[in-house]
Coordinates of C-alpha atoms and ligand atoms in Angstrom, one line a residue:
X27 CA 48.9 -17.9 13.0
X28 CA 47.1 -16.3 15.9
X29 CA 45.0 -14.3 13.4
X30 CA 44.0 -17.4 11.5
X31 CA 43.0 -19.0 14.7
X32 CA 41.0 -16.0 15.8
X33 CA 39.4 -15.8 12.4
X34 CA 38.4 -19.4 12.6
X35 CA 37.1 -18.9 16.1
X36 CA 35.1 -15.8 15.1
X37 CA 33.6 -17.5 12.1
X38 CA 32.7 -20.5 14.3
X39 CA 31.0 -18.2 16.8
X40 CA 29.2 -16.3 14.0
X41 CA 27.9 -19.5 12.5
X42 CA 26.8 -20.9 15.8
X43 CA 25.2 -17.7 17.3
X44 CA 23.7 -16.0 14.3
X45 CA 22.5 -18.6 12.0
X46 CA 20.2 -17.2 9.3
X47 CA 19.3 -20.3 7.4
X48 CA 18.0 -23.8 7.5
X49 CA 19.0 -26.7 5.2
X50 CA 16.6 -29.6 4.4
X51 CA 16.0 -31.6 7.6
X52 CA 17.1 -28.7 9.8
X53 CA 14.8 -27.1 12.2
X54 CA 14.4 -24.6 15.1
X55 CA 12.3 -25.2 18.2
X56 CA 10.2 -22.7 20.1
X57 CA 12.8 -20.6 22.0
X58 CA 15.4 -20.8 19.2
X59 CA 15.5 -18.2 16.4
X60 CA 17.2 -17.5 13.1
X61 CA 18.8 -14.1 12.8
X62 CA 19.5 -12.3 9.6
X63 CA 23.1 -11.7 8.6
X64 CA 23.4 -8.1 9.8
X65 CA 21.2 -8.9 12.7
X66 CA 18.3 -6.6 11.6
X67 CA 15.6 -9.2 11.8
X68 CA 14.9 -12.4 13.8
X69 CA 12.4 -15.2 13.1
X70 CA 11.0 -17.4 15.9
X71 CA 8.0 -18.3 18.0
X72 CA 6.2 -15.6 20.0
X73 CA 2.8 -14.9 21.8
X74 CA 1.3 -11.5 21.0
X75 CA 0.0 -9.4 23.9
X76 CA -2.0 -11.4 26.4
X77 CA -2.5 -14.3 24.0
X78 CA -1.2 -17.8 25.0
X79 CA -1.1 -19.1 21.4
X80 CA 2.3 -19.5 19.8
X81 CA 2.9 -18.0 16.4
X82 CA 5.9 -18.1 14.1
X83 CA 6.8 -14.5 13.4
X84 CA 9.5 -12.1 12.1
X85 CA 10.4 -9.1 14.2
X86 CA 13.1 -6.4 14.4
X87 CA 15.9 -7.8 16.5
X88 CA 17.1 -4.6 18.2
X89 CA 14.0 -2.6 18.5
X90 CA 11.7 -2.4 21.5
X91 CA 8.8 -2.7 21.9
X92 CA 8.5 -5.7 19.7
X93 CA 7.4 -5.0 16.2
X94 CA 6.2 -8.2 14.5
X95 CA 6.3 -7.6 10.8
X96 CA 5.1 -11.0 9.6
X97 CA 3.2 -14.0 11.0
X98 CA 3.2 -17.5 9.3
X99 CA 0.5 -19.4 11.1
X100 CA -1.8 -16.5 11.7
X101 CA -4.9 -18.6 11.6
X102 CA -3.6 -21.7 13.3
X103 CA -1.8 -20.9 16.6
X104 CA 0.1 -23.6 18.5
X105 CA -1.4 -24.4 21.9
X106 CA 2.0 -24.6 23.6
X107 CA 5.7 -24.3 23.2
X108 CA 6.2 -27.6 21.4
X109 CA 6.2 -26.0 17.9
X110 CA 9.1 -26.6 15.4
X111 CA 9.9 -24.7 12.2
X112 CA 11.5 -27.1 9.7
X113 CA 12.7 -27.1 6.1
X114 CA 11.6 -30.4 4.8
X115 CA 13.4 -32.5 2.2
X116 CA 11.3 -31.1 -0.7
X117 CA 12.2 -27.5 0.2
X118 CA 8.9 -26.7 2.0
X119 CA 9.0 -24.7 5.2
X120 CA 6.6 -26.4 7.7
X121 CA 5.5 -25.7 11.2
X122 CA 5.0 -28.9 13.2
X123 CA 3.2 -29.2 16.5
X124 CA 4.1 -31.4 19.5
X125 CA 2.7 -34.5 17.8
X126 CA 4.5 -33.8 14.5
X127 CA 1.3 -32.7 12.7
X128 CA 1.9 -30.0 10.1
X129 CA -0.1 -27.0 11.1
X130 CA 1.3 -24.6 8.5
X131 CA 3.4 -24.9 5.3
X132 CA 4.8 -22.4 2.9
X133 CA 3.6 -24.0 -0.4
X134 CA 2.3 -27.3 -1.7
X135 CA 4.1 -27.6 -5.0
X136 CA 6.4 -25.4 -7.0
X137 CA 6.6 -25.1 -10.7
X138 CA 10.3 -24.3 -10.4
X139 CA 13.2 -26.8 -10.4
X140 CA 14.2 -27.5 -6.8
X141 CA 17.9 -28.3 -6.3
X142 CA 19.6 -28.1 -2.9
X143 CA 17.0 -25.8 -1.3
X144 CA 17.8 -23.5 1.6
X145 CA 15.6 -21.3 3.7
X146 CA 17.1 -18.0 4.7
X147 CA 16.0 -14.9 6.7
X148 CA 17.2 -11.9 4.8
X149 CA 18.1 -8.5 6.2
X150 CA 15.1 -7.0 4.5
X151 CA 12.8 -9.1 6.8
X152 CA 11.9 -11.5 4.0
X153 CA 12.2 -15.2 4.7
X154 CA 12.8 -17.0 1.5
X155 CA 13.3 -20.5 0.1
X156 CA 15.7 -20.7 -2.8
X157 CA 18.1 -23.0 -4.5
X158 CA 21.4 -22.8 -2.7
X159 CA 23.5 -21.1 -5.4
X160 CA 20.8 -18.9 -6.8
X161 CA 20.3 -15.6 -5.1
X162 CA 18.3 -14.0 -7.9
X163 CA 15.0 -13.0 -6.4
X164 CA 13.0 -13.8 -9.5
X165 CA 14.0 -17.5 -8.9
X166 CA 13.0 -17.7 -5.3
X167 CA 11.0 -20.8 -4.7
X168 CA 8.9 -19.1 -2.0
X169 CA 9.2 -15.8 -0.1
X170 CA 7.2 -14.4 2.9
X171 CA 7.1 -11.0 1.1
X172 CA 4.6 -12.6 -1.3
X173 CA 2.2 -13.2 1.6
X174 CA 2.0 -9.9 3.5
X175 CA 0.3 -9.6 6.8
X176 CA -0.5 -6.2 8.3
X177 CA 2.8 -4.5 7.4
X178 CA 4.4 -3.2 4.3
X179 CA 8.2 -3.1 4.7
X180 CA 10.7 -1.4 2.4
X181 CA 11.3 -3.5 -0.6
X182 CA 8.0 -5.3 -0.3
X183 CA 5.5 -5.2 -3.1
X184 CA 1.8 -4.5 -2.8
X185 CA -0.1 -5.4 -5.9
X186 CA -0.2 -7.9 -8.8
X187 CA 1.9 -10.4 -10.6
X188 CA -0.2 -10.5 -13.7
X189 CA 1.5 -13.7 -15.0
X190 CA 0.8 -15.8 -12.0
X191 CA -2.3 -13.9 -10.7
X192 CA -0.6 -13.4 -7.3
X193 CA -2.3 -10.4 -5.6
X194 CA -0.2 -9.2 -2.6
X195 CA -2.5 -7.3 -0.1
X196 CA -2.1 -6.0 3.4
X197 CA -4.7 -7.3 5.9
X198 CA -5.2 -6.2 9.4
X199 CA -5.0 -8.4 12.5
X200 CA -8.3 -9.4 14.0
X201 CA -7.4 -7.9 17.4
X202 CA -4.3 -6.4 18.9
X203 CA -3.3 -9.8 20.2
X204 CA -4.8 -11.9 17.5
X205 CA -2.9 -12.0 14.2
X206 CA -5.7 -13.9 12.3
X207 CA -6.9 -12.0 9.3
X208 CA -9.1 -9.1 10.3
X209 CA -11.8 -7.3 8.3
X210 CA -9.6 -4.5 7.0
X211 CA -7.3 -4.6 4.0
X212 CA -5.2 -2.5 1.7
X213 CA -5.2 -3.5 -2.0
X214 CA -4.1 -2.3 -5.4
X215 CA -7.1 -2.2 -7.7
X216 CA -6.4 -2.5 -11.4
X217 CA -9.6 -1.0 -12.7
X218 CA -9.0 2.1 -14.9
X219 CA -5.8 3.7 -13.7
X220 CA -4.5 1.5 -10.8
X221 CA -5.1 2.8 -7.3
X222 CA -4.6 1.7 -3.7
X223 CA -7.7 1.4 -1.6
X224 CA -8.4 0.7 2.1
X225 CA -11.3 -1.7 2.5
X226 CA -13.6 -2.9 5.3
X227 CA -14.7 -6.3 4.0
X228 CA -15.6 -5.5 0.4
X229 CA -16.5 -1.9 1.0
X230 CA -14.1 0.9 0.2
X231 CA -13.2 2.8 3.3
X232 CA -10.5 5.2 2.1
X233 CA -8.6 5.8 -1.1
X234 CA -4.9 6.2 -1.0
X235 CA -5.2 6.6 -4.8
X236 CA -3.1 6.5 -7.9
X237 CA 0.5 7.3 -8.5
X238 CA 1.5 10.7 -10.0
X239 CA 5.2 10.0 -10.4
X240 CA 6.1 11.6 -7.2
X241 CA 3.6 10.4 -4.6
X242 CA 0.3 8.7 -4.1
X243 CA -2.5 11.3 -4.7
X244 CA -4.0 10.8 -1.3
X245 CA -0.7 11.6 0.5
X246 CA 1.1 14.3 -1.5
X247 CA 3.4 15.3 1.3
X248 CA 6.2 12.9 2.0
X249 CA 7.1 12.6 5.7
X250 CA 10.7 11.8 5.0
X251 CA 13.1 12.5 2.1
X252 CA 15.2 9.4 2.9
X253 CA 13.1 7.0 0.9
X254 CA 12.1 6.5 -2.7
X255 CA 8.9 5.0 -3.8
X256 CA 7.5 4.0 -7.1
X257 CA 4.7 2.3 -8.9
X258 CA 5.8 -0.4 -11.4
X259 CA 3.4 -0.8 -14.2
X260 CA 4.1 -3.2 -17.1
X261 CA 2.6 -6.2 -18.8
X262 CA 3.8 -8.6 -16.1
X263 CA 3.4 -6.7 -12.9
X264 CA 1.6 -3.8 -11.4
X265 CA 2.7 -3.0 -7.8
X266 CA 3.7 -0.2 -5.5
X267 CA 6.8 -0.3 -3.3
X268 CA 9.2 2.0 -1.5
X269 CA 12.8 1.7 -0.3
X270 CA 14.7 3.5 2.4
X271 CA 18.0 5.0 1.3
X272 CA 19.4 5.1 4.8
X273 CA 19.4 1.7 6.5
X274 CA 19.6 3.3 10.0
X275 CA 16.0 4.5 9.4
X276 CA 13.1 2.3 9.2
X277 CA 9.7 3.3 7.8
X278 CA 6.9 0.8 7.7
X279 CA 3.2 1.1 6.7
X280 CA 0.8 -0.8 8.9
X281 CA -2.9 -1.3 8.9
X282 CA -4.0 -1.8 12.5
X283 CA -6.9 -3.8 13.8
X284 CA -9.2 -0.8 13.8
X285 CA -8.5 -0.3 10.1
X286 CA -6.3 2.8 10.4
X287 CA -3.2 3.0 8.3
X288 CA -0.2 4.2 10.3
X289 CA 3.4 4.9 9.4
X290 CA 5.9 3.7 11.9
X291 CA 9.1 5.6 11.8
X292 CA 12.4 4.9 13.7
X293 CA 15.5 7.0 13.2
X294 CA 18.9 7.3 14.9
X295 CA 17.8 10.7 16.2
X296 CA 14.6 9.6 17.9
X297 CA 15.7 6.1 18.9
X298 CA 12.0 5.4 19.5
X299 CA 9.1 4.6 17.3
X300 CA 7.1 7.5 16.0
X301 CA 3.6 6.8 14.7
X302 CA 2.0 8.9 12.0
X303 CA -1.6 8.2 11.3
X304 CA -2.6 8.3 7.6
X305 CA -6.1 9.1 8.8
X306 CA -6.0 12.8 9.4
X307 CA -9.6 14.0 9.2
X308 CA -13.2 13.3 8.0
X309 CA -12.2 14.0 4.4
X310 CA -10.4 10.7 4.4
X311 CA -13.7 8.8 4.3
X312 CA -14.2 7.6 0.8
X313 CA -16.7 9.7 -1.2
X314 CA -17.5 11.7 1.9
X315 CA -19.0 14.5 -0.2
X316 CA -20.8 12.3 -2.8
X317 CA -20.3 12.9 -6.5
X318 CA -18.9 16.0 -8.2
X319 CA -18.1 17.7 -4.9
X320 CA -14.9 18.6 -3.0
X321 CA -14.3 17.9 0.6
X322 CA -12.3 20.5 2.6
X323 CA -11.4 21.0 6.2
X324 CA -11.5 24.4 8.0
X325 CA -9.9 23.6 11.3
X326 CA -12.0 20.7 12.7
X327 CA -15.0 21.3 10.6
X328 CA -15.6 19.6 7.3
X329 CA -17.5 21.0 4.4
X330 CA -18.4 20.0 0.8
X331 CA -18.5 22.2 -2.2
X332 CA -20.0 21.4 -5.6
X333 CA -17.7 21.9 -8.5
X334 CA -18.5 25.0 -10.4
X335 CA -21.4 24.3 -12.9
X336 CA -22.9 21.7 -10.6
X337 CA -25.6 22.1 -7.9
X338 CA -26.5 19.9 -4.9
X339 CA -28.7 17.0 -5.9
X340 CA -30.9 17.6 -2.9
X341 CA -30.4 21.2 -1.7
X342 CA -32.5 20.7 1.5
X343 CA -30.1 17.9 2.5
X344 CA -27.1 20.0 1.6
X345 CA -28.3 22.8 3.8
X346 CA -28.2 20.5 6.8
X347 CA -24.8 19.0 6.0
X348 CA -25.9 15.8 4.5
X349 CA -23.5 15.7 1.7
X350 CA -23.5 12.1 0.5
X351 CA -25.8 12.6 -2.4
X352 CA -23.4 15.0 -3.9
X353 CA -23.9 17.3 -6.8
X354 CA -25.3 17.1 -10.3
X355 CA -24.7 19.2 -13.4
X356 CA -26.7 22.5 -13.4
X357 CA -27.9 21.9 -16.9
X358 CA -28.0 18.7 -18.9
X359 CA -25.1 18.4 -21.3
X360 CA -25.8 19.8 -24.7
X361 CA -23.6 17.7 -26.9
X362 CA -24.3 19.6 -30.1
X363 CA -22.5 22.6 -28.6
X364 CA -19.9 20.8 -26.6
X365 CA -17.1 22.3 -28.7
X366 CA -17.7 25.7 -27.0
X367 CA -17.4 24.2 -23.5
X368 CA -14.6 25.5 -21.4
X369 CA -12.4 24.1 -18.6
X370 CA -11.8 25.4 -15.1
X371 CA -8.6 24.7 -13.3
X372 CA -8.7 23.8 -9.7
X373 CA -5.5 23.5 -7.8
X374 CA -4.2 21.5 -4.7
X375 CA -6.7 18.7 -5.1
X376 CA -6.8 15.0 -4.5
X377 CA -7.6 13.8 -7.9
X378 CA -10.9 11.9 -8.2
X379 CA -11.2 8.2 -8.3
X380 CA -9.6 6.8 -11.5
X381 CA -11.5 3.4 -11.5
X382 CA -13.1 4.2 -14.8
X383 CA -10.6 6.7 -16.1
X384 CA -8.9 6.5 -19.5
X385 CA -5.2 7.3 -19.4
X386 CA -2.2 7.7 -21.8
X387 CA 1.3 8.2 -20.6
X388 CA 2.7 9.9 -23.6
X389 CA 0.4 12.7 -24.7
X390 CA 0.7 16.2 -23.1
X391 CA -1.8 18.4 -21.4
X392 CA -2.8 20.3 -24.5
X393 CA -3.6 17.1 -26.4
X394 CA -5.3 15.7 -23.3
X395 CA -7.6 18.7 -23.3
X396 CA -8.5 18.1 -26.9
X397 CA -9.3 14.4 -26.2
X398 CA -11.6 15.6 -23.4
X399 CA -13.3 18.2 -25.5
X400 CA -13.9 15.7 -28.3
X401 CA -16.1 13.5 -26.1
X402 CA -19.2 15.0 -24.6
X403 CA -19.2 12.6 -21.7
X404 CA -15.6 13.6 -20.6
X405 CA -15.9 15.5 -17.3
X406 CA -12.3 16.4 -16.5
X407 CA -8.7 16.0 -17.4
X408 CA -5.3 16.2 -15.6
X409 CA -1.7 15.3 -16.0
X410 CA -0.9 11.7 -15.1
X411 CA 2.6 12.4 -14.0
X412 CA 3.4 15.7 -12.3
X413 CA 7.2 15.5 -12.5
X414 CA 9.2 17.9 -14.7
X415 CA 6.2 20.2 -15.5
X416 CA 3.8 17.3 -16.0
X417 CA 3.2 14.7 -18.7
X418 CA 0.6 12.1 -19.6
X419 CA -3.1 12.3 -19.6
X420 CA -6.0 11.2 -17.3
X421 CA -9.6 11.6 -18.4
X422 CA -12.7 11.1 -16.4
X423 CA -16.1 10.1 -18.0
X424 CA -18.3 9.4 -15.0
X425 CA -19.2 11.2 -11.8
X426 CA -16.1 12.6 -10.1
X427 CA -15.8 10.9 -6.7
X428 CA -13.7 11.4 -3.6
X429 CA -11.9 14.7 -4.2
X430 CA -10.5 16.8 -1.4
X431 CA -8.7 20.1 -1.1
X432 CA -5.2 20.1 0.4
X433 CA -3.7 23.1 2.0
X434 CA -0.4 22.1 0.4
X435 CA 0.5 19.5 -2.1
X436 CA -2.3 18.2 -4.3
X437 CA -2.7 18.6 -8.0
X438 CA -4.2 20.6 -10.8
X439 CA -7.3 19.3 -12.5
X440 CA -9.4 20.8 -15.3
X441 CA -13.2 20.4 -15.0
X442 CA -15.4 20.7 -18.0
X443 CA -17.8 23.6 -17.7
X444 CA -20.6 23.7 -20.2
X445 CA -20.7 27.0 -21.9
X446 CA -24.5 27.3 -21.2
X447 CA -24.1 26.7 -17.5
X448 CA -21.8 29.5 -16.6
X449 CA -23.4 32.4 -18.5
X450 CA -25.3 34.6 -16.2
X451 CA -25.9 32.0 -13.6
X452 CA -25.2 32.0 -9.9
X453 CA -23.1 29.2 -8.4
X454 CA -24.2 27.1 -5.4
X455 CA -21.4 26.0 -3.1
X456 CA -18.5 27.1 -5.3
X457 CA -15.1 27.1 -3.8
X458 CA -14.9 30.4 -2.0
X459 CA -11.5 31.3 -3.4
X460 CA -12.5 32.0 -6.9
X461 CA -9.0 33.4 -7.6
X462 CA -7.9 29.8 -7.8
X463 CA -10.0 29.3 -10.8
X464 CA -8.8 30.1 -14.3
X465 CA -10.6 29.7 -17.6
X466 CA -8.4 27.9 -20.0
Ligands
NAG16 C1 2.4 -29.6 24.6 O1 1.2 -30.3 24.7 C2 1.3 -31.7 24.5 C3 -0.1 -32.4 24.5 O2 -1.0 -31.5 25.1 C4 2.2 -32.3 25.6 O3 2.4 -33.7 25.4 C5 3.6 -31.6 25.5 O4 4.4 -32.1 26.6 C6 3.4 -30.1 25.6 N1 4.7 -29.5 25.4 C7 5.2 -28.5 26.0 C8 6.6 -28.0 25.6 O5 4.6 -28.0 26.9
NAG17 C1 -1.2 -31.3 16.6 O1 -2.2 -31.1 15.5 C2 -3.1 -32.2 15.4 C3 -3.9 -31.9 14.2 O2 -4.4 -30.6 14.2 C4 -3.9 -32.4 16.6 O3 -4.8 -33.5 16.5 C5 -3.0 -32.6 17.8 O4 -3.7 -32.7 19.0 C6 -2.0 -31.5 17.9 N1 -1.0 -31.8 18.9 C7 -0.6 -30.9 19.8 C8 0.4 -31.4 20.8 O5 -1.1 -29.8 19.9
NAG18 C1 8.5 -36.1 15.8 O1 9.6 -36.2 14.9 C2 10.8 -36.2 15.5 C3 11.9 -36.2 14.4 O2 11.5 -36.9 13.3 C4 11.0 -37.5 16.3 O3 12.2 -37.5 17.0 C5 9.9 -37.4 17.4 O4 9.9 -38.6 18.1 C6 8.5 -37.3 16.8 N1 7.5 -37.1 17.8 C7 6.3 -37.7 17.8 C8 5.4 -37.4 19.0 O5 6.0 -38.4 16.9
NAG19 C1 -2.2 -26.3 -0.2 O1 -3.2 -27.2 -0.6 C2 -4.3 -27.2 0.2 C3 -5.2 -28.3 -0.2 O2 -5.1 -28.5 -1.6 C4 -5.0 -25.8 0.2 O3 -6.1 -25.8 1.1 C5 -3.9 -24.8 0.7 O4 -4.5 -23.5 0.6 C6 -2.7 -24.9 -0.2 N1 -1.6 -24.0 0.4 C7 -0.9 -23.1 -0.3 C8 0.0 -22.3 0.4 O5 -1.1 -23.0 -1.5
NAG20 C1 23.0 5.9 12.7 O1 23.8 5.2 13.6 C2 24.8 4.4 13.0 C3 25.6 3.7 14.1 O2 25.1 3.9 15.3 C4 25.7 5.2 12.1 O3 26.6 4.4 11.4 C5 24.8 6.0 11.1 O4 25.6 6.8 10.3 C6 23.8 6.8 11.8 N1 22.9 7.4 10.8 C7 22.4 8.6 10.9 C8 21.5 9.1 9.8 O5 22.7 9.4 11.8
NAG21 C1 -5.0 2.4 15.3 O1 -4.3 3.6 15.0 C2 -5.0 4.7 15.4 C3 -4.2 5.9 14.9 O2 -2.8 5.8 15.2 C4 -5.2 4.7 16.9 O3 -5.9 5.9 17.3 C5 -5.9 3.5 17.3 O4 -6.0 3.4 18.7 C6 -5.2 2.2 16.8 N1 -6.0 1.1 17.1 C7 -5.5 0.0 17.7 C8 -6.4 -1.1 17.9 O5 -4.3 0.0 18.0
NAG22 C1 -30.6 26.6 2.1 O1 -30.0 27.7 2.9 C2 -30.0 28.9 2.2 C3 -29.3 29.9 3.1 O2 -29.3 29.6 4.5 C4 -31.5 29.4 1.9 O3 -31.4 30.6 1.3 C5 -32.1 28.3 1.1 O4 -33.4 28.7 0.8 C6 -32.0 27.0 1.7 N1 -32.5 26.0 0.7 C7 -33.2 25.0 1.0 C8 -33.6 24.1 -0.1 O5 -33.6 24.7 2.1
NAG23 C1 -1.2 7.4 -26.4 O1 -1.4 8.4 -27.3 C2 -0.5 8.3 -28.4 C3 -0.7 9.5 -29.3 O2 -2.1 9.7 -29.6 C4 -0.8 7.0 -29.2 O3 0.1 6.9 -30.2 C5 -0.6 5.8 -28.2 O4 -1.0 4.6 -28.9 C6 -1.5 6.0 -27.0 N1 -1.2 4.9 -26.1 C7 -2.2 4.2 -25.5 C8 -1.8 3.2 -24.6 O5 -3.4 4.4 -25.7
NAG24 C1 -16.8 8.9 -25.0 O1 -16.1 8.1 -24.0 C2 -16.8 7.0 -23.5 C3 -16.1 6.4 -22.4 O2 -14.8 6.1 -22.8 C4 -17.1 6.1 -24.6 O3 -17.9 5.0 -24.1 C5 -17.8 6.8 -25.8 O4 -18.0 5.9 -26.8 C6 -17.1 8.0 -26.2 N1 -17.9 8.7 -27.2 C7 -17.3 9.2 -28.3 C8 -18.3 9.9 -29.2 O5 -16.2 9.0 -28.6

């Protein structure tokens, strides 16, 4: 009897203190919050930094300092604490101001059938609107994970739903205390073989790159083993996501208001937030060395080296460390003799931009080489997936852009070398460690 009574009391307390959802007509005022079931996340009104504007946001409940992972009304702050978050009768989440004007809403119409809608904050940090008895995420009426702000959380997708045209991108805050959309963004680009890029406005600033089955080519070393990540690539969707295997660890990717990608890491051991910058050196700048040239760091100094068989386009600029015009082939391609061309293997590289690459997931490296040799304008080839000894094929037909040398990690790539260009010629700006190179 006592147990039943205790149980009832506990469930009453639970429902009254850690409510994670709203039913139609229900609302929370500024000062009240919804808390996810396992108390990982909380949603409510806040003011960032020195700002006086009020925003509806989601943050980690038990982590300090406050990490806001999502903001609803990022462009339309409330002027005072009279804001209300409400689920309306149609199943739309709305933010009302003190005079009941709607200043933000989750969506206008839904093509899905709405029946007993409920809004719920999940332990993943996703606030969703769904039909009460339908927890299948494909049927969610709306979810904040589809409208990212400046942070990518475990389980969140960056990229495309090709059926609806939804493009989920990360966008920086304008300033540290202004969550409005800033000028920096992180997007998945579908041209050629899909890649993640960091942009400033419409200009590419850095290239995280494509997926090699194990990592993103720009960041071959994983800072943690306790997470898995993948690129999903089919007719309906192309997106990147990662998941943490241990829920006591959190790992989030954020693009700050100066456009720098950072990884925020929190573990039981550290019990504090560690920040790892994804911007390690000058070679992170997109196309730092121009075309057909490889960026490398020696301590703090950065240099560029033409691929073997290529020479600086403007040697006098190259001599004074102006690299951006890159390198050009030493000799014009002789397509009549292209069958006698060879390939040079370079190792530990960030593969070049794949925006205009051809790819095939099934053919092997030997066939890949044959495809490349067959077409005179093919400049290089590499495996698409590096797991289990490598599989698939990537071919490049244009200038090779944005390569860098890694001290560890990185991939093998085979550059086409015209037979005529290597015979008895010297080599400007070749990689110094020629032992890395192998004729194949
Ligand atoms: C918010 O501002 C409105 C109009 O300026 C005022 O009527 C209201 O009392 C204010 N509410 C709070 C909670 O300060
Ligand atoms: C609420 O928003 C409306 C429309 O933007 C505005 O005219 C009104 O002054 C706002 N009220 C408060 C209390 O901020
Ligand atoms: C706003 O709506 C609530 C609930 O419908 C109502 O109680 C309140 O009087 C309204 N406030 C204003 C200023 O219209
Ligand atoms: C809702 O509709 C308005 C006007 O048609 C549009 O400006 C707004 O972007 C829409 N909001 C969403 C979330 O689709
Ligand atoms: C982290 O702490 C929680 C409880 O404090 C514990 O259950 C969990 O096993 C710990 N995880 C690690 C990786 O130490
Ligand atoms: C962005 O992150 C970088 C690297 O962690 C840091 O140096 C910079 O100060 C940050 N910018 C802002 C506005 O926080
Ligand atoms: C570049 O520098 C090298 C060695 O310092 C020199 O031999 C060469 O003539 C220079 N080339 C040009 C175009 O200035
Ligand atoms: C990949 O190559 C194989 C073998 O040549 C071919 O059968 C397949 O259609 C190709 N796939 C694509 C998507 O081109
Ligand atoms: C070589 O590849 C390019 C780029 O895919 C293509 O436009 C061209 O037609 C190909 N040439 C031959 C001879 O197959």
